[in-house]
Amino acid sequence: MSNQNLYNPHVSVDCVVFGFDGEQLKVLLIERSINEQNELYNDKKLPGSIILNDEDLDEAASRVLTELTGLKNIYLSQFRSFGGPDRTKNPRDILWLENTTQLKIGRIVTVAYVALIKIDRKIQVKNDNTQANWCNLNEVATMNLAFDHAKIINKGLEYIRHNLDIEPHLLFELLPRKFTISQLRSLYDTVHQTTSDVRNFHKKVAQWTYVVALDEVEEGVPHRAARLYKYKK
Amino acid sequence: MSNQNLYNPHVSVDCVVFGFDGEQLKVLLIERSINEQNELYNDKKLPGSIILNDEDLDEAASRVLTELTGLKNIYLSQFRSFGGPDRTKNPRDILWLENTTQLKIGRIVTVAYVALIKIDRKIQVKNDNTQANWCNLNEVATMNLAFDHAKIINKGLEYIRHNLDIEPHLLFELLPRKFTISQLRSLYDTVHQTTSDVRNFHKKVAQWTYVVALDEVEEGVPHRAARLYKYKK
DNA sequence: TTTGAATAGTGTATATTATACAATAAGAAA
DNA sequence: TTTCTTATTGTATAATATACACTATTCAAA
């Protein structure tokens, strides 16, 4: 157990990373393979890990996200901790934890973060056999997820739904640098679970001083091209 | 170290309990005495404790609050975790922790909760030398507080300021069962840091279907008595 | 080159909600 | 009866949100 002085095996961080493909919200999940009695078992998990001993929680979340996805300088918001005594009781999860950490694992309390990122950012695995993929949010319910990660994703979604009202700026983390009003409206409606009127939405955006029109239109569409806008804080 | 199998000394919960005395917000703090080199040192801390091994975080928060204040059936909302590696580095705090828990203490990540309660609820210490008191929020900055509890209180305050907009119902946890519109307005303005117009506030409250007028007026005031209202969910 | 298909872009009338503002009512105390 | 203190109430105006439908532009196909 050589990691003993490096890692704190009682606390972890998990990152719920949301993206938007123009139609729906997606969440970034890591493929996990477990060799269980010589049968290979595959499922998915959130990017996360136990924390280092000398590391703050926010630092741990950033580090873990970079290690597992290559993503750097991502704005992460802590939204909730999960610590039910049963969350690390599944034998498959324990097996995987002890294999990957080389530590004896008891109960782990996890501190969960959300991040919103542009979906076209390169997700590059740096080291081993981990593989990160975008998954449709509405398929999460039907997938096999490690630990209580399905619950964590749902709570993360709730969190951004409430907090984008307070922080509308976060929306733009999910859009390309240049975007159309249609894209913005589609995202807005997806997050807020509304269907807003096209004209009224244009009026609303017109008052957002941080959305500025560019002298460009989109290209390669088989119809009238829409004007492009950018976000300026 | 007989508590070893009972307590998890790596994770704690802390409760930021707010009350309202009609004029300002108050927070419930526990007196702490530390015998440091034969000098008695006094300061204050939030009601909190390390968690039990078989206990969920929410359960731990309820238990701790009951143990330290006698309060039961309090609605607690988890709002944030604090886990900087330095938060349990103050020798005085370590001394106190090891004395009270009889455990070797390293780093502790704490999960913080807020609660809002009626200030006239009886706070009764059940066991030992702990003593809980209401403290004015605006004096917290000038007091000596354990660990990072000053920071936790501030974040808790931020949390209720944001979340009472979403959950106006929580406001009524802070008022007596029967209250006047003045009291409600005073609380509302204190929390939201506003000064609202009397007439407009009456109109606003009139549309809150969950605030119902009683057939009673307040008593013992040296002027026209105000009508009493109650909260009905 | 004309036509159709697809999406972009725009204005006005109405309803709802928020704000500003001051005089009267009620009860207690002198 | 007067005075003091707080409670209670309405109206006019401004700001914001909503409902609603036609014309514009571009590409592609006939």
Short mmCIF file of C-alpha atoms (C1' of nucleotides) in Angstrom, two decimals:
data_model
loop_
_atom_site.label_atom_id
_atom_site.label_comp_id
_atom_site.label_asym_id
_atom_site.label_seq_id
_atom_site.Cartn_x
_atom_site.Cartn_y
_atom_site.Cartn_z
CA MET A 1 0.00 0.00 0.00
CA SER A 2 2.54 2.54 -1.21
CA ASN A 3 0.01 5.30 -1.81
CA GLN A 4 -0.74 5.55 1.86
CA ASN A 5 0.95 8.83 2.52
CA LEU A 6 0.01 10.41 -0.76
CA TYR A 7 -3.71 9.76 -1.01
CA ASN A 8 -6.55 10.29 1.44
CA PRO A 9 -8.77 7.26 0.83
CA HIS A 10 -11.72 8.66 2.78
CA VAL A 11 -12.64 11.56 0.55
CA SER A 12 -12.99 11.82 -3.21
CA VAL A 13 -14.09 14.36 -5.79
CA ASP A 14 -16.29 13.71 -8.82
CA CYS A 15 -16.87 16.01 -11.77
CA VAL A 16 -20.15 16.21 -13.65
CA VAL A 17 -19.10 17.81 -16.93
CA PHE A 18 -21.92 18.98 -19.17
CA GLY A 19 -21.75 19.72 -22.88
CA PHE A 20 -24.34 20.70 -25.48
CA ASP A 21 -24.38 19.34 -29.02
CA GLY A 22 -26.96 21.76 -30.38
CA GLU A 23 -29.84 19.47 -29.54
CA GLN A 24 -29.37 18.10 -26.08
CA LEU A 25 -27.25 18.14 -22.98
CA LYS A 26 -24.50 15.60 -22.68
CA VAL A 27 -22.40 14.43 -19.80
CA LEU A 28 -18.80 13.27 -19.88
CA LEU A 29 -18.31 9.73 -18.60
CA ILE A 30 -15.30 7.46 -18.27
CA GLU A 31 -15.35 3.87 -19.46
CA ARG A 32 -14.51 1.47 -16.69
CA SER A 33 -13.48 -2.17 -17.07
CA ILE A 34 -13.43 -4.57 -14.15
CA ASN A 35 -11.98 -8.05 -14.25
CA GLU A 36 -14.42 -9.89 -12.00
CA GLN A 37 -13.73 -13.62 -11.68
CA ASN A 38 -12.12 -13.63 -15.12
CA GLU A 39 -15.15 -11.98 -16.68
CA LEU A 40 -14.65 -8.50 -18.03
CA TYR A 41 -17.35 -6.18 -16.83
CA ASN A 42 -17.80 -2.76 -18.45
CA ASP A 43 -19.64 0.25 -17.17
CA LYS A 44 -19.23 3.99 -16.86
CA LYS A 45 -18.32 6.43 -14.14
CA LEU A 46 -17.85 10.11 -13.58
CA PRO A 47 -14.35 11.52 -13.82
CA GLY A 48 -13.28 11.44 -10.19
CA SER A 49 -10.75 10.12 -7.72
CA ILE A 50 -9.78 10.14 -4.09
CA ILE A 51 -7.99 13.29 -3.06
CA LEU A 52 -4.33 13.81 -2.27
CA ASN A 53 -3.38 14.48 1.31
CA ASP A 54 -2.05 17.96 0.76
CA GLU A 55 -4.63 19.10 -1.71
CA ASP A 56 -7.66 21.36 -1.43
CA LEU A 57 -10.97 20.02 -2.72
CA ASP A 58 -11.14 22.48 -5.62
CA GLU A 59 -7.58 21.63 -6.60
CA ALA A 60 -8.38 17.93 -6.48
CA ALA A 61 -11.34 18.38 -8.82
CA SER A 62 -9.23 20.28 -11.36
CA ARG A 63 -6.39 17.79 -11.16
CA VAL A 64 -8.66 14.80 -11.61
CA LEU A 65 -10.44 16.31 -14.56
CA THR A 66 -7.14 17.08 -16.25
CA GLU A 67 -5.77 13.62 -15.57
CA LEU A 68 -8.79 11.83 -16.96
CA THR A 69 -9.71 14.06 -19.87
CA GLY A 70 -6.80 16.40 -20.59
CA LEU A 71 -9.07 19.37 -19.93
CA LYS A 72 -7.39 22.36 -18.32
CA ASN A 73 -8.61 25.67 -16.93
CA ILE A 74 -12.16 24.47 -16.53
CA TYR A 75 -14.43 26.41 -14.22
CA LEU A 76 -15.67 23.90 -11.67
CA SER A 77 -18.39 24.60 -9.09
CA GLN A 78 -18.76 22.46 -6.05
CA PHE A 79 -22.44 21.67 -5.64
CA ARG A 80 -22.91 18.87 -3.12
CA SER A 81 -21.32 16.05 -1.17
CA PHE A 82 -22.51 12.48 -1.06
CA GLY A 83 -21.63 10.27 1.82
CA GLY A 84 -24.17 7.57 2.47
CA PRO A 85 -22.43 4.65 4.19
CA ASP A 86 -23.69 2.33 1.45
CA ARG A 87 -22.31 4.21 -1.50
CA THR A 88 -19.06 2.25 -1.44
CA LYS A 89 -20.53 -1.11 -0.56
CA ASN A 90 -20.94 -2.67 -4.02
CA PRO A 91 -18.26 -5.43 -4.28
CA ARG A 92 -17.58 -4.50 -7.88
CA ASP A 93 -16.88 -0.90 -6.92
CA ILE A 94 -14.65 -1.93 -4.02
CA LEU A 95 -12.71 -4.30 -6.26
CA TRP A 96 -12.17 -1.57 -8.81
CA LEU A 97 -11.15 0.97 -6.16
CA GLU A 98 -8.66 -1.31 -4.49
CA ASN A 99 -7.19 -2.31 -7.86
CA THR A 100 -6.76 1.21 -9.08
CA THR A 101 -5.63 2.84 -5.84
CA GLN A 102 -3.68 -0.01 -4.27
CA LEU A 103 -5.25 1.04 -0.99
CA LYS A 104 -7.61 -0.61 1.43
CA ILE A 105 -10.94 1.18 0.89
CA GLY A 106 -13.66 1.77 3.46
CA ARG A 107 -16.30 4.37 3.22
CA ILE A 108 -15.68 7.30 0.89
CA VAL A 109 -17.42 10.64 1.06
CA THR A 110 -17.35 12.32 -2.32
CA VAL A 111 -17.52 16.03 -3.06
CA ALA A 112 -19.19 16.66 -6.41
CA TYR A 113 -18.48 19.45 -8.88
CA VAL A 114 -20.16 20.58 -12.07
CA ALA A 115 -18.50 22.08 -15.10
CA LEU A 116 -19.89 23.30 -18.40
CA ILE A 117 -17.67 23.06 -21.43
CA LYS A 118 -17.81 23.49 -25.17
CA ILE A 119 -18.45 20.09 -26.63
CA ASP A 120 -15.86 20.46 -29.36
CA ARG A 121 -12.98 20.71 -26.90
CA LYS A 122 -10.50 17.94 -27.40
CA ILE A 123 -10.83 15.23 -24.80
CA GLN A 124 -7.51 13.48 -24.75
CA VAL A 125 -6.62 10.62 -22.52
CA LYS A 126 -3.08 11.11 -21.38
CA ASN A 127 -2.12 7.97 -19.63
CA ASP A 128 -3.60 4.53 -19.36
CA ASN A 129 -6.67 2.67 -20.43
CA THR A 130 -9.22 5.30 -19.49
CA GLN A 131 -11.49 6.60 -22.19
CA ALA A 132 -13.82 9.55 -21.81
CA ASN A 133 -16.99 9.92 -23.89
CA TRP A 134 -19.94 12.25 -24.20
CA CYS A 135 -23.19 10.51 -23.29
CA ASN A 136 -26.71 11.74 -23.84
CA LEU A 137 -28.24 12.83 -20.58
CA ASN A 138 -31.54 11.14 -21.29
CA GLU A 139 -29.77 7.81 -21.75
CA VAL A 140 -28.01 7.99 -18.41
CA ALA A 141 -31.01 6.42 -16.68
CA THR A 142 -30.61 3.28 -18.81
CA MET A 143 -26.87 2.88 -18.40
CA ASN A 144 -24.86 1.04 -15.80
CA LEU A 145 -23.08 3.58 -13.69
CA ALA A 146 -20.58 3.10 -10.90
CA PHE A 147 -21.38 3.94 -7.27
CA ASP A 148 -24.17 6.48 -6.90
CA HIS A 149 -23.06 8.37 -9.98
CA ALA A 150 -26.50 8.38 -11.57
CA LYS A 151 -27.81 10.24 -8.56
CA ILE A 152 -24.88 12.64 -8.62
CA ILE A 153 -25.54 13.47 -12.26
CA ASN A 154 -29.19 14.20 -11.52
CA LYS A 155 -28.32 16.47 -8.64
CA GLY A 156 -25.76 18.23 -10.84
CA LEU A 157 -28.41 18.82 -13.46
CA GLU A 158 -30.76 20.25 -10.86
CA TYR A 159 -27.98 22.48 -9.71
CA ILE A 160 -27.26 24.02 -13.10
CA ARG A 161 -30.97 24.42 -13.81
CA HIS A 162 -31.30 26.57 -10.70
CA ASN A 163 -28.05 28.39 -10.95
CA LEU A 164 -28.04 29.40 -14.57
CA ASP A 165 -30.84 31.79 -13.65
CA ILE A 166 -28.49 33.46 -11.24
CA GLU A 167 -25.46 33.14 -13.48
CA PRO A 168 -26.67 33.32 -17.10
CA HIS A 169 -23.07 33.78 -18.15
CA LEU A 170 -22.38 30.11 -17.54
CA LEU A 171 -24.59 29.27 -20.52
CA PHE A 172 -21.92 30.48 -22.88
CA GLU A 173 -19.48 27.92 -21.59
CA LEU A 174 -21.60 25.41 -23.45
CA LEU A 175 -21.67 27.17 -26.83
CA PRO A 176 -19.00 27.54 -29.48
CA ARG A 177 -17.14 30.84 -29.43
CA LYS A 178 -19.28 32.08 -32.28
CA PHE A 179 -22.91 31.07 -32.16
CA THR A 180 -26.28 31.91 -33.64
CA ILE A 181 -29.33 33.11 -31.73
CA SER A 182 -31.00 29.85 -32.66
CA GLN A 183 -28.28 27.86 -30.98
CA LEU A 184 -28.51 30.04 -27.91
CA ARG A 185 -32.26 29.69 -27.80
CA SER A 186 -32.11 25.96 -28.22
CA LEU A 187 -29.64 25.69 -25.34
CA TYR A 188 -31.63 28.09 -23.21
CA ASP A 189 -34.81 26.12 -23.74
CA THR A 190 -33.10 22.81 -23.13
CA VAL A 191 -31.69 23.93 -19.82
CA HIS A 192 -34.80 25.74 -18.65
CA GLN A 193 -37.19 23.16 -20.04
CA THR A 194 -39.19 25.79 -21.88
CA THR A 195 -40.08 26.59 -25.49
CA SER A 196 -39.62 30.26 -25.94
CA ASP A 197 -41.02 32.45 -28.66
CA VAL A 198 -38.51 33.32 -31.38
CA ARG A 199 -39.23 37.04 -31.49
CA ASN A 200 -39.40 37.46 -27.77
CA PHE A 201 -36.14 35.60 -27.40
CA HIS A 202 -34.45 37.95 -29.85
CA LYS A 203 -35.70 40.88 -27.79
CA LYS A 204 -34.43 39.31 -24.60
CA VAL A 205 -30.98 38.67 -26.05
CA ALA A 206 -30.85 42.18 -27.46
CA GLN A 207 -30.81 43.47 -23.87
CA TRP A 208 -28.01 41.17 -22.83
CA THR A 209 -25.10 43.53 -23.32
CA TYR A 210 -22.68 40.65 -23.10
CA VAL A 211 -23.97 39.09 -26.31
CA VAL A 212 -22.54 41.04 -29.24
CA ALA A 213 -23.28 40.62 -32.92
CA LEU A 214 -20.39 39.85 -35.23
CA ASP A 215 -20.04 40.93 -38.83
CA GLU A 216 -20.24 37.33 -39.92
CA VAL A 217 -22.80 34.70 -40.74
CA GLU A 218 -22.66 30.95 -40.41
CA GLU A 219 -21.41 28.97 -43.43
CA GLY A 220 -22.30 25.75 -45.16
CA VAL A 221 -26.00 25.68 -44.35
CA PRO A 222 -28.51 24.91 -47.13
CA HIS A 223 -30.68 27.90 -46.36
CA ARG A 224 -30.43 31.48 -45.24
CA ALA A 225 -27.36 31.80 -43.04
CA ALA A 226 -27.83 33.16 -39.53
CA ARG A 227 -25.80 35.95 -38.06
CA LEU A 228 -23.07 34.97 -35.63
CA TYR A 229 -22.70 36.38 -32.14
CA LYS A 230 -20.08 36.13 -29.46
CA TYR A 231 -20.04 36.36 -25.71
CA LYS A 232 -18.21 39.27 -24.15
CA LYS A 233 -18.13 39.41 -20.38
CA MET B 1 -8.35 5.25 21.04
CA SER B 2 -11.56 3.45 21.79
CA ASN B 3 -13.69 5.43 19.38
CA GLN B 4 -11.82 4.02 16.43
CA ASN B 5 -14.52 1.78 15.07
CA LEU B 6 -17.36 4.10 15.89
CA TYR B 7 -16.25 7.42 14.45
CA ASN B 8 -14.85 8.36 11.07
CA PRO B 9 -12.23 10.98 11.97
CA HIS B 10 -11.76 12.14 8.38
CA VAL B 11 -15.15 13.71 7.78
CA SER B 12 -17.26 15.99 9.92
CA VAL B 13 -20.49 17.95 9.67
CA ASP B 14 -21.11 21.49 10.86
CA CYS B 15 -24.45 23.24 11.25
CA VAL B 16 -24.95 26.93 10.67
CA VAL B 17 -28.21 27.61 12.50
CA PHE B 18 -29.78 30.99 11.86
CA GLY B 19 -32.39 32.74 13.97
CA PHE B 20 -34.07 36.13 13.76
CA ASP B 21 -34.82 38.26 16.81
CA GLY B 22 -37.01 40.77 15.00
CA GLU B 23 -34.10 43.05 14.22
CA GLN B 24 -31.23 41.01 12.96
CA LEU B 25 -30.05 37.58 12.03
CA LYS B 26 -28.31 35.51 14.65
CA VAL B 27 -26.27 32.38 14.50
CA LEU B 28 -26.05 29.62 17.06
CA LEU B 29 -22.55 29.03 18.42
CA ILE B 30 -21.09 26.68 20.99
CA GLU B 31 -18.73 27.87 23.70
CA ARG B 32 -15.45 26.03 23.62
CA SER B 33 -12.83 25.90 26.38
CA ILE B 34 -9.35 24.63 25.81
CA ASN B 35 -6.80 23.98 28.50
CA GLU B 36 -3.62 25.05 26.77
CA GLN B 37 -0.51 24.83 28.91
CA ASN B 38 -2.61 25.36 32.02
CA GLU B 39 -4.18 28.50 30.57
CA LEU B 40 -7.87 28.30 29.84
CA TYR B 41 -8.62 29.56 26.38
CA ASN B 42 -12.22 30.32 25.35
CA ASP B 43 -13.69 30.72 21.93
CA LYS B 44 -16.69 29.66 19.91
CA LYS B 45 -17.47 27.09 17.27
CA LEU B 46 -20.31 25.88 15.14
CA PRO B 47 -22.30 22.90 16.35
CA GLY B 48 -20.54 20.08 14.59
CA SER B 49 -18.68 16.82 14.99
CA ILE B 50 -16.98 14.05 13.11
CA ILE B 51 -19.39 11.54 11.65
CA LEU B 52 -20.14 8.03 12.76
CA ASN B 53 -19.01 5.20 10.54
CA ASP B 54 -22.45 3.89 9.70
CA GLU B 55 -24.16 7.21 9.35
CA ASP B 56 -25.29 9.24 6.37
CA LEU B 57 -24.21 12.89 6.23
CA ASP B 58 -27.72 14.24 6.71
CA GLU B 59 -28.23 11.94 9.67
CA ALA B 60 -24.96 13.07 11.17
CA ALA B 61 -25.97 16.71 10.92
CA SER B 62 -29.30 16.06 12.67
CA ARG B 63 -27.69 13.97 15.36
CA VAL B 64 -25.01 16.51 16.10
CA LEU B 65 -27.46 19.37 16.29
CA THR B 66 -29.63 17.43 18.71
CA GLU B 67 -26.67 16.43 20.85
CA LEU B 68 -25.32 19.93 21.15
CA THR B 69 -28.52 21.94 21.37
CA GLY B 70 -31.40 19.58 22.10
CA LEU B 71 -33.06 20.70 18.86
CA LYS B 72 -35.02 17.99 17.05
CA ASN B 73 -36.78 17.78 13.71
CA ILE B 74 -34.88 20.68 12.26
CA TYR B 75 -34.82 21.04 8.49
CA LEU B 76 -31.16 21.06 7.52
CA SER B 77 -29.85 21.83 4.03
CA GLN B 78 -26.40 20.79 3.00
CA PHE B 79 -24.79 23.73 1.24
CA ARG B 80 -21.06 23.18 0.86
CA SER B 81 -18.03 21.19 1.93
CA PHE B 82 -14.78 22.62 3.19
CA GLY B 83 -11.62 20.65 2.91
CA GLY B 84 -8.54 22.79 2.64
CA PRO B 85 -5.56 20.83 4.00
CA ASP B 86 -4.83 23.70 6.40
CA ARG B 87 -8.20 23.88 8.06
CA THR B 88 -7.19 21.45 10.77
CA LYS B 89 -3.65 22.68 11.26
CA ASN B 90 -4.11 25.10 14.16
CA PRO B 91 -2.49 23.43 17.24
CA ARG B 92 -5.30 24.67 19.46
CA ASP B 93 -7.91 23.05 17.25
CA ILE B 94 -5.97 19.79 17.07
CA LEU B 95 -5.57 19.74 20.83
CA TRP B 96 -9.27 20.27 21.30
CA LEU B 97 -10.19 17.62 18.73
CA GLU B 98 -7.93 14.99 20.19
CA ASN B 99 -9.15 15.72 23.70
CA THR B 100 -12.80 15.51 22.81
CA THR B 101 -12.67 12.60 20.38
CA GLN B 102 -9.87 10.55 21.92
CA LEU B 103 -8.71 9.92 18.36
CA LYS B 104 -5.60 10.82 16.43
CA ILE B 105 -6.71 13.60 14.09
CA GLY B 106 -5.31 14.39 10.69
CA ARG B 107 -7.08 16.31 8.01
CA ILE B 108 -10.84 16.65 8.30
CA VAL B 109 -13.16 17.53 5.46
CA THR B 110 -16.35 19.06 6.80
CA VAL B 111 -19.76 19.06 5.18
CA ALA B 112 -21.70 22.16 6.17
CA TYR B 113 -25.45 22.52 6.64
CA VAL B 114 -27.73 25.48 7.25
CA ALA B 115 -30.89 25.52 9.28
CA LEU B 116 -33.36 28.27 10.07
CA ILE B 117 -35.22 28.10 13.35
CA LYS B 118 -37.52 30.17 15.51
CA ILE B 119 -35.33 31.96 17.95
CA ASP B 120 -37.61 31.26 20.90
CA ARG B 121 -37.07 27.50 20.67
CA LYS B 122 -35.53 26.11 23.79
CA ILE B 123 -31.86 25.38 23.41
CA GLN B 124 -31.02 22.87 26.08
CA VAL B 125 -27.68 21.30 26.62
CA LYS B 126 -28.16 17.70 27.53
CA ASN B 127 -24.77 16.44 28.54
CA ASP B 128 -21.50 18.02 29.45
CA ASN B 129 -19.91 21.42 29.50
CA THR B 130 -21.14 22.62 26.13
CA GLN B 131 -23.18 25.76 26.03
CA ALA B 132 -24.98 27.06 22.95
CA ASN B 133 -25.76 30.75 22.44
CA TRP B 134 -27.26 33.02 19.86
CA CYS B 135 -24.70 35.48 18.51
CA ASN B 136 -25.32 38.53 16.37
CA LEU B 137 -24.20 37.86 12.85
CA ASN B 138 -22.49 41.21 12.48
CA GLU B 139 -20.34 40.46 15.51
CA VAL B 140 -19.07 37.19 14.15
CA ALA B 141 -16.27 38.97 12.31
CA THR B 142 -14.88 40.26 15.61
CA MET B 143 -15.08 36.98 17.52
CA ASN B 144 -12.58 34.19 17.85
CA LEU B 145 -13.93 31.20 16.03
CA ALA B 146 -12.57 27.68 15.76
CA PHE B 147 -11.20 26.27 12.51
CA ASP B 148 -12.56 28.00 9.42
CA HIS B 149 -15.96 28.47 11.01
CA ALA B 150 -16.11 32.19 10.24
CA LYS B 151 -15.79 31.38 6.56
CA ILE B 152 -18.41 28.64 6.84
CA ILE B 153 -20.88 31.04 8.44
CA ASN B 154 -20.36 33.56 5.64
CA LYS B 155 -20.91 30.96 2.97
CA GLY B 156 -24.01 29.77 4.79
CA LEU B 157 -25.35 33.29 4.81
CA GLU B 158 -24.69 33.63 1.09
CA TYR B 159 -26.49 30.38 0.57
CA ILE B 160 -29.68 31.39 2.35
CA ARG B 161 -29.64 34.79 0.65
CA HIS B 162 -29.68 33.09 -2.74
CA ASN B 163 -31.96 30.24 -1.89
CA LEU B 164 -34.72 32.02 -0.07
CA ASP B 165 -35.64 33.47 -3.47
CA ILE B 166 -36.19 29.97 -4.71
CA GLU B 167 -37.70 28.73 -1.46
CA PRO B 168 -39.54 31.66 0.15
CA HIS B 169 -41.17 29.16 2.48
CA LEU B 170 -37.97 28.81 4.46
CA LEU B 171 -38.45 32.37 5.69
CA PHE B 172 -41.25 31.24 7.96
CA GLU B 173 -38.94 28.91 9.81
CA LEU B 174 -37.46 32.06 11.29
CA LEU B 175 -40.69 33.64 12.47
CA PRO B 176 -42.97 32.79 15.37
CA ARG B 177 -46.01 30.73 14.48
CA LYS B 178 -48.15 33.87 14.54
CA PHE B 179 -46.51 36.96 13.12
CA THR B 180 -47.32 40.43 11.85
CA ILE B 181 -46.67 41.73 8.37
CA SER B 182 -44.14 44.11 9.91
CA GLN B 183 -42.15 41.25 11.32
CA LEU B 184 -42.25 39.46 8.01
CA ARG B 185 -41.15 42.57 6.18
CA SER B 186 -38.35 43.23 8.61
CA LEU B 187 -37.08 39.67 8.16
CA TYR B 188 -37.51 39.81 4.41
CA ASP B 189 -35.54 43.05 4.19
CA THR B 190 -32.83 41.79 6.51
CA VAL B 191 -32.27 38.66 4.47
CA HIS B 192 -32.49 40.34 1.09
CA GLN B 193 -30.65 43.45 2.17
CA THR B 194 -33.38 45.70 0.85
CA THR B 195 -35.79 48.26 2.28
CA SER B 196 -39.14 47.59 0.78
CA ASP B 197 -42.11 49.90 0.62
CA VAL B 198 -44.78 49.15 3.22
CA ARG B 199 -47.75 49.25 0.87
CA ASN B 200 -46.07 47.33 -1.88
CA PHE B 201 -44.99 44.71 0.60
CA HIS B 202 -48.57 44.26 1.78
CA LYS B 203 -49.62 43.75 -1.83
CA LYS B 204 -46.88 41.21 -2.36
CA VAL B 205 -47.83 39.24 0.73
CA ALA B 206 -51.50 39.36 -0.24
CA GLN B 207 -50.64 37.21 -3.25
CA TRP B 208 -48.76 34.65 -1.18
CA THR B 209 -51.54 32.16 -0.66
CA TYR B 210 -49.53 30.46 2.04
CA VAL B 211 -49.73 33.49 4.33
CA VAL B 212 -53.18 33.59 5.87
CA ALA B 213 -54.67 36.26 8.11
CA LEU B 214 -55.87 35.22 11.53
CA ASP B 215 -58.76 36.70 13.43
CA GLU B 216 -56.37 37.97 16.05
CA VAL B 217 -54.17 40.95 16.71
CA GLU B 218 -50.96 41.21 18.66
CA GLU B 219 -51.20 42.10 22.32
CA GLY B 220 -49.34 44.24 24.78
CA VAL B 221 -48.11 46.88 22.37
CA PRO B 222 -48.48 50.57 23.31
CA HIS B 223 -50.11 51.53 20.04
CA ARG B 224 -52.49 50.15 17.46
CA ALA B 225 -52.14 46.38 17.43
CA ALA B 226 -51.21 44.71 14.16
CA ARG B 227 -53.14 41.81 12.72
CA LEU B 228 -51.55 38.38 13.11
CA TYR B 229 -50.90 35.98 10.26
CA LYS B 230 -49.78 32.41 10.04
CA TYR B 231 -47.96 30.32 7.49
CA LYS B 232 -49.88 27.51 5.85
CA LYS B 233 -47.95 25.41 3.38
"C1'" DT C 1 -33.99 31.38 -64.29
"C1'" DT C 2 -37.68 30.22 -61.83
"C1'" DT C 3 -39.65 27.90 -58.03
"C1'" DG C 4 -39.80 25.57 -53.70
"C1'" DA C 5 -37.94 24.47 -49.32
"C1'" DA C 6 -35.94 25.80 -45.18
"C1'" DT C 7 -34.72 28.79 -41.67
"C1'" DA C 8 -33.67 33.89 -40.33
"C1'" DG C 9 -35.36 37.98 -38.81
"C1'" DT C 10 -38.55 41.54 -37.31
"C1'" DG C 11 -42.91 44.95 -34.59
"C1'" DT C 12 -47.00 45.93 -32.19
"C1'" DA C 13 -50.67 45.45 -29.06
"C1'" DT C 14 -51.89 43.63 -24.58
"C1'" DA C 15 -51.33 41.79 -20.05
"C1'" DT C 16 -48.77 41.31 -16.07
"C1'" DT C 17 -45.79 42.89 -12.67
"C1'" DA C 18 -43.04 46.27 -10.13
"C1'" DT C 19 -42.54 50.90 -8.38
"C1'" DA C 20 -43.41 55.43 -6.41
"C1'" DC C 21 -45.91 57.87 -3.35
"C1'" DA C 22 -49.20 59.99 1.46
"C1'" DA C 23 -53.30 60.16 3.95
"C1'" DT C 24 -56.34 57.96 7.34
"C1'" DA C 25 -57.29 54.48 11.16
"C1'" DA C 26 -56.67 52.49 15.58
"C1'" DG C 27 -55.25 52.02 20.02
"C1'" DA C 28 -52.56 53.43 24.17
"C1'" DA C 29 -50.95 56.85 27.12
"C1'" DA C 30 -50.85 61.35 28.91
"C1'" DT D 1 -59.52 65.09 24.46
"C1'" DT D 2 -55.18 65.29 22.73
"C1'" DT D 3 -50.96 63.22 21.39
"C1'" DC D 4 -48.08 59.65 20.11
"C1'" DT D 5 -46.99 55.60 17.65
"C1'" DT D 6 -47.62 52.19 14.39
"C1'" DA D 7 -51.11 49.86 11.06
"C1'" DT D 8 -53.47 49.92 7.04
"C1'" DT D 9 -54.92 51.01 2.44
"C1'" DG D 10 -55.19 52.73 -3.37
"C1'" DT D 11 -53.88 54.74 -7.55
"C1'" DA D 12 -51.11 56.26 -11.23
"C1'" DT D 13 -47.02 55.09 -13.81
"C1'" DA D 14 -43.19 52.46 -15.47
"C1'" DA D 15 -41.10 48.29 -16.68
"C1'" DT D 16 -41.39 43.74 -18.15
"C1'" DA D 17 -43.35 39.64 -20.24
"C1'" DT D 18 -46.37 37.60 -23.59
"C1'" DA D 19 -49.00 36.59 -27.75
"C1'" DC D 20 -48.95 36.55 -32.39
"C1'" DA D 21 -47.60 36.25 -38.42
"C1'" DC D 22 -45.48 37.89 -42.12
"C1'" DT D 23 -41.32 39.02 -45.11
"C1'" DA D 24 -36.26 38.05 -46.16
"C1'" DT D 25 -32.48 35.26 -47.62
"C1'" DT D 26 -30.13 31.50 -49.37
"C1'" DC D 27 -29.60 27.08 -51.48
"C1'" DA D 28 -31.05 23.53 -54.42
"C1'" DA D 29 -33.84 21.44 -57.66
"C1'" DA D 30 -36.64 21.68 -61.63
#
